[in-house]
Coordinates of C-alpha atoms and ligand atoms in Angstrom, one line a residue:
M22 CA -29.5 -8.8 10.5
S23 CA -29.1 -12.5 10.0
H24 CA -31.6 -15.4 9.8
L25 CA -31.2 -18.7 11.6
R26 CA -33.3 -21.5 10.2
F27 CA -34.9 -24.1 12.3
G28 CA -37.0 -26.3 10.1
D29 CA -39.5 -23.9 8.5
V30 CA -39.1 -21.3 11.2
K31 CA -36.9 -18.4 10.5
I32 CA -35.6 -16.6 13.5
K33 CA -34.1 -13.1 13.0
S34 CA -31.1 -12.3 15.0
T35 CA -29.6 -8.9 15.3
Y36 CA -26.5 -9.7 17.3
L37 CA -24.1 -10.4 14.4
I38 CA -22.4 -7.5 12.7
E39 CA -22.7 -8.1 9.0
N40 CA -21.9 -4.6 7.7
P41 CA -19.1 -3.2 9.8
D42 CA -17.9 0.4 9.6
F43 CA -14.5 -0.6 10.9
V44 CA -12.4 -3.7 10.4
A45 CA -9.0 -4.3 12.0
C46 CA -6.8 -7.2 11.0
H47 CA -4.1 -7.8 13.7
K48 CA -2.3 -10.6 11.9
A49 CA -1.1 -9.6 8.5
N50 CA -1.4 -13.1 6.9
Y51 CA -5.1 -13.4 7.9
V52 CA -5.9 -11.2 4.9
Q53 CA -4.7 -14.2 2.8
I54 CA -6.8 -16.7 4.8
Y55 CA -10.1 -15.0 5.7
D56 CA -12.5 -12.8 3.9
V57 CA -11.7 -10.0 6.3
L58 CA -13.6 -7.3 4.5
K59 CA -16.8 -9.2 3.9
G60 CA -19.7 -6.8 4.2
I61 CA -17.7 -3.7 5.1
K62 CA -19.5 -0.5 4.4
E63 CA -18.6 1.8 1.6
G64 CA -16.3 4.5 2.9
G65 CA -15.5 2.3 6.0
T66 CA -12.2 2.0 7.7
F67 CA -9.7 -0.9 7.4
L68 CA -6.8 -1.1 9.8
L69 CA -4.0 -3.6 9.1
N70 CA -1.1 -4.5 11.2
S71 CA 1.7 -5.4 8.8
Q72 CA 5.3 -4.7 8.0
W73 CA 4.5 -4.4 4.3
S74 CA 5.2 -1.3 2.2
V75 CA 2.6 -0.5 -0.5
Q76 CA 4.7 -2.3 -3.1
E77 CA 4.8 -5.4 -0.9
M78 CA 1.1 -5.2 -0.3
E79 CA 0.7 -5.7 -4.1
K80 CA 2.2 -9.1 -3.6
Q81 CA 0.9 -10.0 -0.2
I82 CA -2.7 -8.8 -0.1
P83 CA -4.9 -10.9 -2.4
G84 CA -6.3 -9.2 -5.5
D85 CA -9.9 -9.4 -4.4
V86 CA -9.1 -7.7 -1.0
R87 CA -7.2 -4.9 -2.8
K88 CA -10.1 -4.5 -5.2
T89 CA -12.6 -4.2 -2.3
I90 CA -10.4 -1.6 -0.7
Y91 CA -10.4 0.4 -3.9
D92 CA -14.1 -0.2 -4.9
K93 CA -15.5 0.6 -1.5
K94 CA -13.3 3.7 -1.2
L95 CA -12.1 2.4 2.2
N96 CA -10.0 4.5 4.5
F97 CA -7.1 2.1 4.6
Y98 CA -4.5 2.4 7.4
N99 CA -1.4 0.3 8.2
I100 CA 0.8 0.1 11.2
D101 CA 3.8 -2.1 12.0
A102 CA 2.7 -2.8 15.5
V103 CA 5.1 -5.7 16.0
A104 CA 8.1 -3.5 15.2
I105 CA 7.0 -0.9 17.8
A106 CA 6.2 -3.6 20.5
E107 CA 9.5 -5.3 19.9
K108 CA 11.5 -2.1 20.1
I109 CA 9.9 -1.2 23.4
G110 CA 10.5 -4.7 24.9
L111 CA 6.9 -6.0 24.7
G112 CA 7.8 -8.8 22.2
N113 CA 4.7 -9.5 20.2
R114 CA 2.2 -8.0 22.6
I115 CA 0.5 -5.5 20.3
N116 CA -2.9 -5.1 22.0
M117 CA -2.3 -1.6 23.4
I118 CA -1.0 -0.3 20.1
M119 CA -4.0 -1.7 18.2
Q120 CA -6.4 -0.4 20.7
T121 CA -4.9 3.1 20.4
C122 CA -5.4 2.9 16.6
F123 CA -9.0 1.8 17.1
F124 CA -9.8 4.8 19.2
K125 CA -8.0 7.1 16.8
L126 CA -9.9 5.8 13.8
S127 CA -13.3 4.8 15.1
N128 CA -14.3 8.1 16.7
V129 CA -16.3 6.4 19.4
L130 CA -14.6 8.8 21.9
P131 CA -12.5 11.9 21.6
V132 CA -9.1 10.4 21.0
E133 CA -7.3 12.3 23.9
Q134 CA -9.9 11.1 26.3
A135 CA -9.6 7.5 25.0
I136 CA -5.9 7.6 25.4
Q137 CA -6.1 8.8 29.0
L138 CA -8.6 6.1 29.8
L139 CA -6.3 3.5 28.2
K140 CA -3.4 4.7 30.3
D141 CA -5.5 4.6 33.5
D142 CA -6.5 1.1 32.6
I143 CA -2.9 0.0 32.0
Q144 CA -2.2 1.0 35.7
V145 CA -5.0 -1.2 36.9
M146 CA -4.3 -4.1 34.6
F147 CA -0.5 -4.3 34.9
G148 CA 0.1 -2.5 38.2
K149 CA 0.8 -5.8 40.0
K150 CA 3.4 -6.7 37.4
G151 CA 5.5 -3.6 38.3
D152 CA 6.4 -0.2 36.9
A153 CA 8.5 -1.6 34.1
V154 CA 5.6 -3.4 32.5
V155 CA 3.2 -0.5 33.1
N156 CA 5.7 1.9 31.5
M157 CA 6.3 -0.3 28.5
N158 CA 2.6 -0.4 27.8
I159 CA 2.3 3.4 28.2
K160 CA 5.2 3.9 25.9
A161 CA 3.4 1.7 23.3
V162 CA 0.3 3.9 23.5
D163 CA 2.5 7.0 23.1
Q164 CA 4.4 5.7 20.1
T165 CA 1.4 4.5 18.2
L166 CA -0.1 7.5 16.4
D167 CA 3.1 8.7 14.8
N168 CA 3.5 5.3 13.2
L169 CA -0.1 4.9 12.0
L170 CA 0.0 5.5 8.2
K171 CA -2.9 6.2 5.9
V172 CA -2.2 4.1 2.8
D173 CA -2.5 5.9 -0.5
V174 CA -4.5 3.3 -2.4
P175 CA -3.0 2.9 -5.9
E176 CA -5.3 3.3 -9.0
S177 CA -4.1 -0.2 -10.2
W178 CA -6.0 -1.9 -7.3
R179 CA -9.2 -1.2 -9.2
D180 CA -8.3 -4.0 -11.6
A181 CA -6.7 -6.3 -9.0
V182 CA -7.6 -10.0 -9.3
S183 CA -6.7 -12.9 -7.1
E184 CA -4.4 -15.5 -8.4
E185 CA -5.8 -19.1 -8.5
T186 CA -4.1 -21.0 -5.7
P187 CA -2.7 -24.3 -7.0
A188 CA -4.6 -27.3 -5.7
D189 CA -2.8 -29.4 -3.1
S190 CA -3.3 -33.0 -2.2
A191 CA -5.9 -32.3 0.4
T192 CA -8.8 -34.6 0.9
A193 CA -12.5 -33.9 0.1
F194 CA -13.2 -33.3 3.8
V195 CA -10.4 -30.7 4.0
E196 CA -11.6 -29.0 0.8
N197 CA -15.4 -29.1 1.5
V198 CA -15.6 -28.9 5.3
M199 CA -12.4 -27.9 7.0
R200 CA -11.4 -25.0 4.8
K201 CA -14.9 -23.6 4.7
I202 CA -15.2 -23.6 8.5
N203 CA -11.7 -22.2 8.9
A204 CA -12.6 -19.4 6.5
Q205 CA -15.6 -18.6 8.8
G206 CA -18.0 -20.2 6.3
G207 CA -19.2 -23.0 8.6
D208 CA -22.7 -21.5 8.9
D209 CA -23.3 -22.1 5.2
L210 CA -22.5 -25.8 5.4
P211 CA -25.5 -28.3 5.3
V212 CA -25.8 -30.8 8.1
S213 CA -25.1 -33.5 5.5
A214 CA -21.5 -32.3 5.2
F215 CA -20.7 -33.9 8.6
S216 CA -20.5 -37.6 9.5
V217 CA -23.4 -38.9 11.5
D218 CA -21.3 -40.3 14.3
G219 CA -19.2 -37.2 14.9
V220 CA -16.0 -38.8 13.7
F221 CA -13.6 -36.3 12.2
E222 CA -10.8 -37.1 9.7
Q223 CA -7.4 -37.3 11.4
G224 CA -4.3 -35.4 10.7
T225 CA -5.9 -32.4 9.0
A226 CA -4.1 -29.7 11.0
K227 CA -1.2 -30.0 8.5
Y228 CA -3.4 -28.4 5.8
E229 CA -3.9 -25.2 7.8
K230 CA -0.5 -23.7 7.3
R231 CA -1.4 -20.6 9.3
G232 CA 1.9 -18.9 9.2
V233 CA 1.2 -17.0 12.5
A234 CA 4.7 -16.9 13.9
I235 CA 6.5 -13.6 13.9
N236 CA 9.9 -15.1 14.3
V237 CA 10.8 -18.7 13.4
P238 CA 14.1 -20.6 14.0
E239 CA 16.9 -20.5 11.4
W240 CA 19.1 -23.6 11.5
L241 CA 22.8 -22.9 11.4
S242 CA 24.2 -26.3 10.4
E243 CA 27.8 -25.5 11.3
N244 CA 26.9 -25.1 14.9
C245 CA 24.6 -28.2 15.2
I246 CA 25.6 -31.0 17.5
Q247 CA 22.7 -33.3 16.4
C248 CA 21.2 -33.7 19.9
N249 CA 17.6 -33.3 18.7
Q250 CA 16.7 -31.4 21.9
C251 CA 15.1 -28.7 19.7
A252 CA 12.6 -31.2 18.2
F253 CA 12.0 -32.8 21.6
V254 CA 10.8 -29.5 23.2
C255 CA 8.9 -28.1 20.2
P256 CA 5.2 -27.9 21.2
H257 CA 4.0 -28.1 17.5
A258 CA 6.2 -30.6 15.9
A259 CA 7.3 -27.8 13.6
I260 CA 11.0 -28.6 13.8
I261 CA 12.2 -32.2 13.3
P262 CA 15.5 -34.0 12.5
I263 CA 15.7 -35.4 9.0
V264 CA 17.8 -38.5 8.6
A265 CA 18.3 -39.6 5.0
K266 CA 20.2 -42.0 2.9
P267 CA 22.2 -40.1 0.3
E268 CA 19.9 -41.5 -2.5
E269 CA 16.9 -39.9 -0.8
L270 CA 18.4 -36.5 -1.2
E271 CA 18.4 -36.7 -5.0
G272 CA 16.6 -33.7 -6.4
A273 CA 16.8 -31.8 -3.1
P274 CA 16.6 -28.0 -3.2
E275 CA 20.1 -26.3 -3.2
S276 CA 19.5 -24.9 0.3
F277 CA 18.6 -28.3 1.7
V278 CA 22.0 -28.5 3.5
T279 CA 22.8 -31.8 5.3
L280 CA 25.6 -33.0 7.5
D281 CA 27.3 -36.3 8.0
G282 CA 25.2 -38.2 10.6
K283 CA 27.0 -38.1 14.0
G284 CA 27.3 -41.0 16.4
K285 CA 26.7 -44.7 16.5
G286 CA 23.9 -45.9 14.2
M287 CA 24.1 -42.7 12.1
E288 CA 27.1 -43.7 9.9
E289 CA 25.2 -44.3 6.7
Y290 CA 22.9 -41.3 7.0
R291 CA 22.9 -37.6 6.3
F292 CA 21.4 -35.3 8.9
R293 CA 19.5 -32.0 8.9
I294 CA 17.2 -30.1 11.2
Q295 CA 14.1 -29.0 9.2
V296 CA 12.0 -26.1 10.3
N297 CA 8.4 -26.0 9.1
P298 CA 7.9 -22.2 9.1
L299 CA 4.1 -22.1 8.4
D300 CA 3.2 -24.4 11.3
C301 CA 5.7 -22.9 13.7
Q302 CA 4.2 -20.6 16.3
G303 CA 7.4 -18.8 17.1
C304 CA 7.8 -19.6 20.8
G305 CA 11.5 -19.9 20.5
N306 CA 11.7 -22.9 22.9
C307 CA 13.9 -24.7 20.3
A308 CA 16.5 -21.9 20.2
D309 CA 16.4 -21.5 24.0
I310 CA 17.1 -25.2 24.6
C311 CA 19.8 -25.6 22.0
P312 CA 22.9 -26.6 24.1
A313 CA 25.5 -25.9 21.3
K314 CA 28.3 -23.6 22.4
T315 CA 27.3 -21.2 19.6
K316 CA 23.5 -21.7 19.1
A317 CA 22.5 -23.7 16.1
L318 CA 19.1 -22.1 16.1
V319 CA 18.4 -18.4 16.0
M320 CA 15.0 -16.7 15.7
K321 CA 14.6 -14.8 12.5
H322 CA 11.6 -12.9 11.1
L323 CA 9.2 -15.3 9.3
S324 CA 9.5 -13.3 6.1
T325 CA 13.2 -14.1 5.9
Q326 CA 12.7 -17.8 6.2
V327 CA 9.4 -18.8 4.7
E328 CA 10.2 -18.9 0.9
E329 CA 13.2 -21.2 1.3
Q330 CA 12.1 -23.3 4.2
K331 CA 8.6 -23.9 2.9
I332 CA 10.1 -25.7 -0.1
N333 CA 12.7 -27.5 2.0
H334 CA 10.0 -28.7 4.4
Q335 CA 7.9 -29.9 1.5
F336 CA 10.9 -31.8 0.2
S337 CA 11.6 -33.3 3.6
T338 CA 8.1 -34.8 3.8
G339 CA 9.1 -37.3 1.1
I340 CA 11.9 -38.7 3.3
S341 CA 11.0 -41.7 5.4
F342 CA 11.3 -41.7 9.2
K343 CA 14.3 -43.8 10.2
T344 CA 12.9 -45.9 13.0
G345 CA 15.0 -48.6 14.6
I346 CA 18.4 -47.0 14.0
L347 CA 18.6 -45.3 17.4
K348 CA 17.1 -46.2 20.8
R349 CA 13.5 -45.2 20.8
E350 CA 13.5 -44.4 24.5
T351 CA 16.1 -41.7 24.4
V352 CA 15.8 -38.0 23.7
K353 CA 17.8 -38.2 20.5
G354 CA 16.3 -41.5 19.3
S355 CA 12.7 -40.7 20.0
Q356 CA 12.8 -37.7 17.7
L357 CA 13.5 -40.0 14.7
Y358 CA 10.0 -41.4 15.1
Q359 CA 7.1 -39.5 13.5
P360 CA 5.2 -37.3 15.9
L361 CA 1.6 -38.5 15.7
L362 CA 0.5 -35.1 17.1
E363 CA 1.4 -32.5 14.6
F364 CA 0.8 -28.7 14.3
S365 CA -1.9 -28.3 17.0
G366 CA -3.4 -24.9 17.5
A367 CA -2.1 -24.8 21.1
C368 CA -0.7 -21.5 22.3
A369 CA 2.9 -20.8 21.3
G370 CA 5.2 -22.4 23.8
C371 CA 2.5 -24.8 25.2
G372 CA 3.9 -26.9 28.0
E373 CA 1.4 -29.7 27.5
T374 CA 1.9 -30.7 23.9
P375 CA 5.6 -31.7 24.0
Y376 CA 4.8 -34.4 26.5
V377 CA 1.9 -35.7 24.5
K378 CA 3.9 -35.5 21.3
V379 CA 6.8 -37.6 22.7
I380 CA 4.3 -40.2 24.0
T381 CA 2.9 -40.5 20.5
Q382 CA 6.5 -41.0 19.3
L383 CA 6.9 -43.8 21.7
F384 CA 3.6 -45.6 21.5
G385 CA 1.4 -43.7 19.0
E386 CA 0.8 -46.4 16.5
R387 CA -1.0 -48.5 19.2
M388 CA -2.5 -45.8 21.4
T389 CA -6.0 -45.1 22.6
I390 CA -6.6 -41.8 24.4
A391 CA -9.6 -40.8 26.6
N392 CA -9.2 -37.1 27.1
A393 CA -10.8 -35.0 29.9
T394 CA -12.0 -31.6 29.0
G395 CA -9.4 -28.9 29.3
C396 CA -6.7 -27.4 27.2
S397 CA -5.7 -30.8 26.0
S398 CA -9.1 -31.5 24.6
I399 CA -9.1 -28.2 22.9
W400 CA -5.8 -28.4 21.1
G401 CA -6.3 -32.1 20.7
G402 CA -9.7 -32.0 19.1
S403 CA -10.7 -28.6 17.9
A404 CA -13.2 -28.8 15.1
P405 CA -12.6 -28.7 12.2
S406 CA -8.9 -29.6 12.2
T407 CA -7.3 -32.5 14.1
P408 CA -3.6 -32.7 15.0
Y409 CA -3.5 -36.4 15.9
C410 CA -2.5 -38.2 12.8
T411 CA -1.4 -41.5 11.4
N412 CA 1.9 -43.0 10.2
A413 CA 2.6 -44.3 6.7
D414 CA 0.8 -47.6 7.7
G415 CA -2.3 -45.7 8.7
Q416 CA -1.8 -46.3 12.4
G417 CA -2.1 -43.6 15.0
P418 CA -3.8 -42.7 18.3
A419 CA -7.5 -43.3 18.5
W420 CA -8.7 -40.3 20.5
A421 CA -12.0 -39.4 22.0
S422 CA -13.3 -37.0 24.7
S423 CA -16.4 -37.6 26.8
L424 CA -16.7 -35.2 29.8
F425 CA -14.5 -33.2 32.1
E426 CA -15.3 -35.4 35.1
D427 CA -15.3 -38.9 33.6
A428 CA -12.1 -39.3 31.5
A429 CA -10.6 -42.0 33.8
E430 CA -13.8 -44.1 33.7
Y431 CA -14.1 -43.5 29.9
G432 CA -10.5 -44.7 29.3
Y433 CA -11.1 -47.6 31.7
G434 CA -14.1 -48.6 29.5
M435 CA -12.0 -48.4 26.4
M436 CA -9.4 -50.6 28.0
L437 CA -12.0 -53.1 29.3
A438 CA -13.6 -53.3 25.8
T439 CA -10.2 -54.0 24.2
Q440 CA -9.3 -56.5 26.9
S441 CA -12.6 -58.4 26.5
R442 CA -12.2 -58.5 22.7
R443 CA -8.6 -59.8 23.0
K444 CA -9.6 -62.4 25.5
S445 CA -12.2 -63.7 23.2
L446 CA -9.7 -63.6 20.3
A447 CA -7.3 -65.6 22.3
S448 CA -9.9 -68.3 22.9
R449 CA -10.7 -68.4 19.2
V450 CA -7.0 -68.8 18.5
K451 CA -6.8 -71.7 20.9
Q452 CA -9.8 -73.3 19.2
A453 CA -8.2 -72.8 15.8
L454 CA -5.0 -74.4 16.9
E455 CA -6.9 -77.6 17.5
T456 CA -7.8 -77.8 13.8
G457 CA -5.7 -78.9 10.9
L458 CA -3.6 -75.8 9.8
S459 CA -0.7 -75.1 7.5
R460 CA 2.7 -74.8 9.2
E461 CA 2.9 -71.0 8.7
V462 CA -0.5 -70.3 10.1
K463 CA 0.1 -72.6 13.1
E464 CA 3.4 -70.9 13.9
A465 CA 1.8 -67.4 13.6
L466 CA -1.1 -68.3 15.8
E467 CA 1.1 -69.9 18.4
G468 CA 3.5 -67.0 18.3
W469 CA 0.7 -64.5 18.7
L470 CA -0.9 -66.4 21.6
K471 CA 2.5 -66.5 23.4
G472 CA 3.3 -62.9 22.8
M473 CA -0.2 -61.3 22.8
D474 CA 0.7 -59.1 25.8
D475 CA 3.9 -57.9 24.4
A476 CA 3.7 -54.9 22.0
Q477 CA 6.4 -56.0 19.6
E478 CA 5.6 -59.7 19.5
S479 CA 1.9 -59.3 19.1
A480 CA 2.5 -56.8 16.3
K481 CA 5.0 -59.1 14.6
Y482 CA 2.7 -62.2 14.6
G483 CA -0.3 -60.0 14.1
F484 CA 1.3 -58.7 10.9
A485 CA 2.0 -62.3 9.8
L486 CA -1.6 -63.3 10.4
K487 CA -3.0 -60.3 8.5
T488 CA -1.0 -61.4 5.5
L489 CA -1.7 -65.2 5.8
L490 CA -5.4 -64.9 6.5
K491 CA -6.5 -62.0 4.3
D492 CA -8.1 -64.2 1.7
V493 CA -9.8 -66.6 4.1
N494 CA -13.6 -66.0 3.8
H495 CA -15.2 -68.4 6.2
G496 CA -14.8 -70.3 9.5
I497 CA -12.8 -69.6 12.6
L498 CA -9.8 -68.2 10.8
K499 CA -12.0 -65.6 9.2
E500 CA -13.4 -64.7 12.6
I501 CA -9.8 -64.3 13.8
Y502 CA -8.9 -62.1 10.8
D503 CA -11.9 -59.9 11.5
E504 CA -10.4 -59.0 14.8
K505 CA -7.2 -57.7 13.2
D506 CA -7.5 -54.2 14.8
V507 CA -6.7 -55.8 18.2
F508 CA -3.9 -58.1 17.2
T509 CA -1.4 -55.6 18.5
K510 CA -1.3 -54.9 22.3
K511 CA -2.8 -51.5 22.8
S512 CA -1.3 -48.7 24.9
H513 CA -4.3 -47.2 26.8
W514 CA -4.0 -43.6 28.0
V515 CA -6.1 -41.1 30.0
F516 CA -5.2 -37.5 29.5
G517 CA -6.3 -34.5 31.6
G518 CA -5.2 -31.5 33.5
D519 CA -4.9 -30.9 37.3
G520 CA -8.4 -29.5 37.4
W521 CA -9.6 -32.9 36.2
A522 CA -7.2 -35.1 38.2
Y523 CA -7.2 -33.3 41.5
D524 CA -10.7 -31.8 41.6
I525 CA -13.5 -32.8 39.3
G526 CA -12.5 -36.2 38.1
F527 CA -10.5 -37.3 41.2
G528 CA -13.0 -40.0 42.3
G529 CA -12.9 -41.9 39.0
L530 CA -9.2 -41.5 38.7
D531 CA -8.7 -43.0 42.2
H532 CA -10.9 -45.9 41.2
V533 CA -9.1 -46.6 38.0
L534 CA -5.6 -46.4 39.7
A535 CA -6.9 -48.7 42.4
S536 CA -7.9 -51.3 39.8
G537 CA -4.3 -52.1 39.1
E538 CA -5.1 -52.6 35.4
D539 CA -2.6 -51.8 32.6
I540 CA -3.7 -48.2 31.9
N541 CA -1.6 -45.1 31.7
I542 CA -2.5 -41.7 33.1
L543 CA -0.9 -38.4 32.1
V544 CA -1.8 -35.4 34.3
M545 CA -0.8 -32.2 32.7
D546 CA -0.4 -30.4 36.0
T547 CA -0.3 -26.7 35.0
E548 CA -1.3 -25.8 38.6
V549 CA -4.4 -23.9 37.4
Y550 CA -7.4 -24.5 35.3
S551 CA -5.7 -23.2 32.2
N552 CA -8.5 -23.7 29.7
T553 CA -11.0 -21.6 31.5
G554 CA -8.6 -18.8 32.2
G555 CA -6.6 -19.6 35.4
Q556 CA -8.8 -20.6 38.4
S557 CA -6.9 -22.2 41.2
S558 CA -7.2 -26.0 41.5
K559 CA -6.2 -28.2 44.4
A560 CA -2.8 -28.5 42.6
T561 CA -2.2 -24.8 42.9
P562 CA 0.6 -24.2 45.5
T563 CA 0.1 -22.1 48.6
G564 CA 0.3 -18.4 48.0
A565 CA 0.3 -18.7 44.2
I566 CA -1.6 -15.9 42.4
A567 CA -3.6 -17.0 39.5
K568 CA -5.8 -15.0 37.2
Y569 CA -9.0 -15.9 39.1
A570 CA -7.3 -16.4 42.4
A571 CA -6.0 -12.8 42.7
S572 CA -5.5 -12.8 46.4
G573 CA -3.4 -16.0 46.4
K574 CA -4.0 -19.6 47.3
K575 CA -4.9 -20.0 51.0
I576 CA -4.1 -23.7 51.4
G577 CA -1.4 -26.0 50.2
K578 CA -1.1 -28.1 47.1
K579 CA -2.7 -31.5 47.2
I580 CA 0.1 -34.0 46.9
W581 CA -0.2 -37.5 45.4
A582 CA 1.4 -40.0 47.6
G583 CA 2.9 -43.3 46.5
Ligands
TPP610 C1 -18.4 -30.7 35.1 C2 -17.7 -29.6 34.4 N1 -17.4 -28.5 35.1 C3 -16.7 -27.5 34.5 C4 -16.4 -27.5 33.2 C5 -15.8 -26.4 32.5 N2 -14.4 -26.6 32.3 C6 -13.9 -27.1 31.2 S1 -12.3 -27.3 31.1 C7 -12.1 -26.7 32.7 C8 -10.8 -26.5 33.3 C9 -9.8 -27.6 33.0 O1 -8.6 -27.4 33.8 P1 -7.6 -28.5 33.9 O2 -8.2 -29.9 34.1 O3 -6.5 -28.1 34.9 O4 -6.9 -28.6 32.5 P2 -6.1 -27.5 31.7 O5 -7.0 -26.7 30.9 O6 -5.3 -26.8 32.7 O7 -5.2 -28.3 30.8 C10 -13.4 -26.4 33.2 C11 -13.6 -25.8 34.6 C12 -16.8 -28.7 32.5 N3 -16.6 -28.8 31.2 N4 -17.5 -29.7 33.1

């Protein structure tokens, strides 16, 4: 029973389970992140999916969790479901195995009956995918119970204590809000913990370090051809090239192997591909794309990589991004720019995030984004953590989401607002140029006026003006300085999926395209409504079978002309 408070009224709710008899943790490292055993009943059952032996559990399961297992006399079971699934060919699909365990341990049905029902259900669920998939799932059910082990809880767990985790450099928001919400403690936060205007701190996904991948890439330096394609396709910015001057490598960990930079522009630099194992989701796209004759990336179990690469990744964050040495508009060169979309919680292998990531590498420091509802608004702005981040100068995409249907108009409004502010800025600059000015200020103002619609020129003269005018505290030059956030020409973007672009937001999109204004539109055409589970959109091709269009698509895909 829980109590929700509305002013002075207390409403009792009975729908939340606060004292479970049975808890299952399907991702081993969640025992380190969440209070998974909160409220579990004495003598209850705890099922863990892990590859740990009892000795390893001593190291991996936090002391307070081990003590709860001991104190509450829990029936503690472990199964290495991933090992079974991988052996059968199911990859990391462990749901049938975990369901079989649930029915064995929970006693809600006689286990034989439950297993038969599961197998019948497998036919219904996977029949369309063919016999091979059905048989693999049935095999998974059959191989479960022999591998389900009751853990003999050691006496020593009675006195187990959690080690203090060393504080990192996280901000107050991360400590006081984000971590609490992520640990399922959001209900306990007061309203005052949040900002009144709904603004969330940027770049906080990097503090999550979820470690959810089963396998992560290992870089084999000797095979690497330095093409950066692995980084280009990574949906999570969890693998990036490190380009360093030799002096930046002083104090590097021993395993921080680097190569001589290959190709024009790289002569003075050392090169390395750095994997960030705790933010990787294990999709394997990097290893698949690697074009080297003998692959330079191979997927290895997280536990074999994490210790060494965690430290190497940490070290790599101190090395600056080498912008300007390779062409920004190339696959290889773009990857030397900081992704301003890092470590989103998008699904492993997401096909949307790599496109957005590379756009942030090309334009991120001056971008605005109006985002339709859809997957991209979920991985782009899931409270409490935010993957859009800023560079070392504090510049990055300004992102907001209004509604599913109005993203185009919303972005158009952002563009018009900036355009009108810049127009008025230009007239102030003209006015100022008619007054007596120092030579430097005059040159900077003239340069800005001439180049205001050019990204590089407006940034260059804008930077000069910020320096020259920072101490001015009255008059027209102060008014100009106060508009410094629009000195640089913006890159305005509207993001959305095909459900937005072809169906629900099409009218606004058409209107904005017809305006001919300088606004960019990215349609992430996944050919279904991905975020709501796979309904067909007008972009779904004829005959395609989607989750919620089980009998296929009757009419053809809507095509954009021109
Ligand atoms: C007016 C309106 N209708 C329906 C929804 C529910 N809804 C949210 S996202 C979404 C699907 C988005 O699909 P798509 O635009 O293709 O983006 P994707 O998730 O595939 O990236 C729907 C139907 C909504 N938020 N607003």
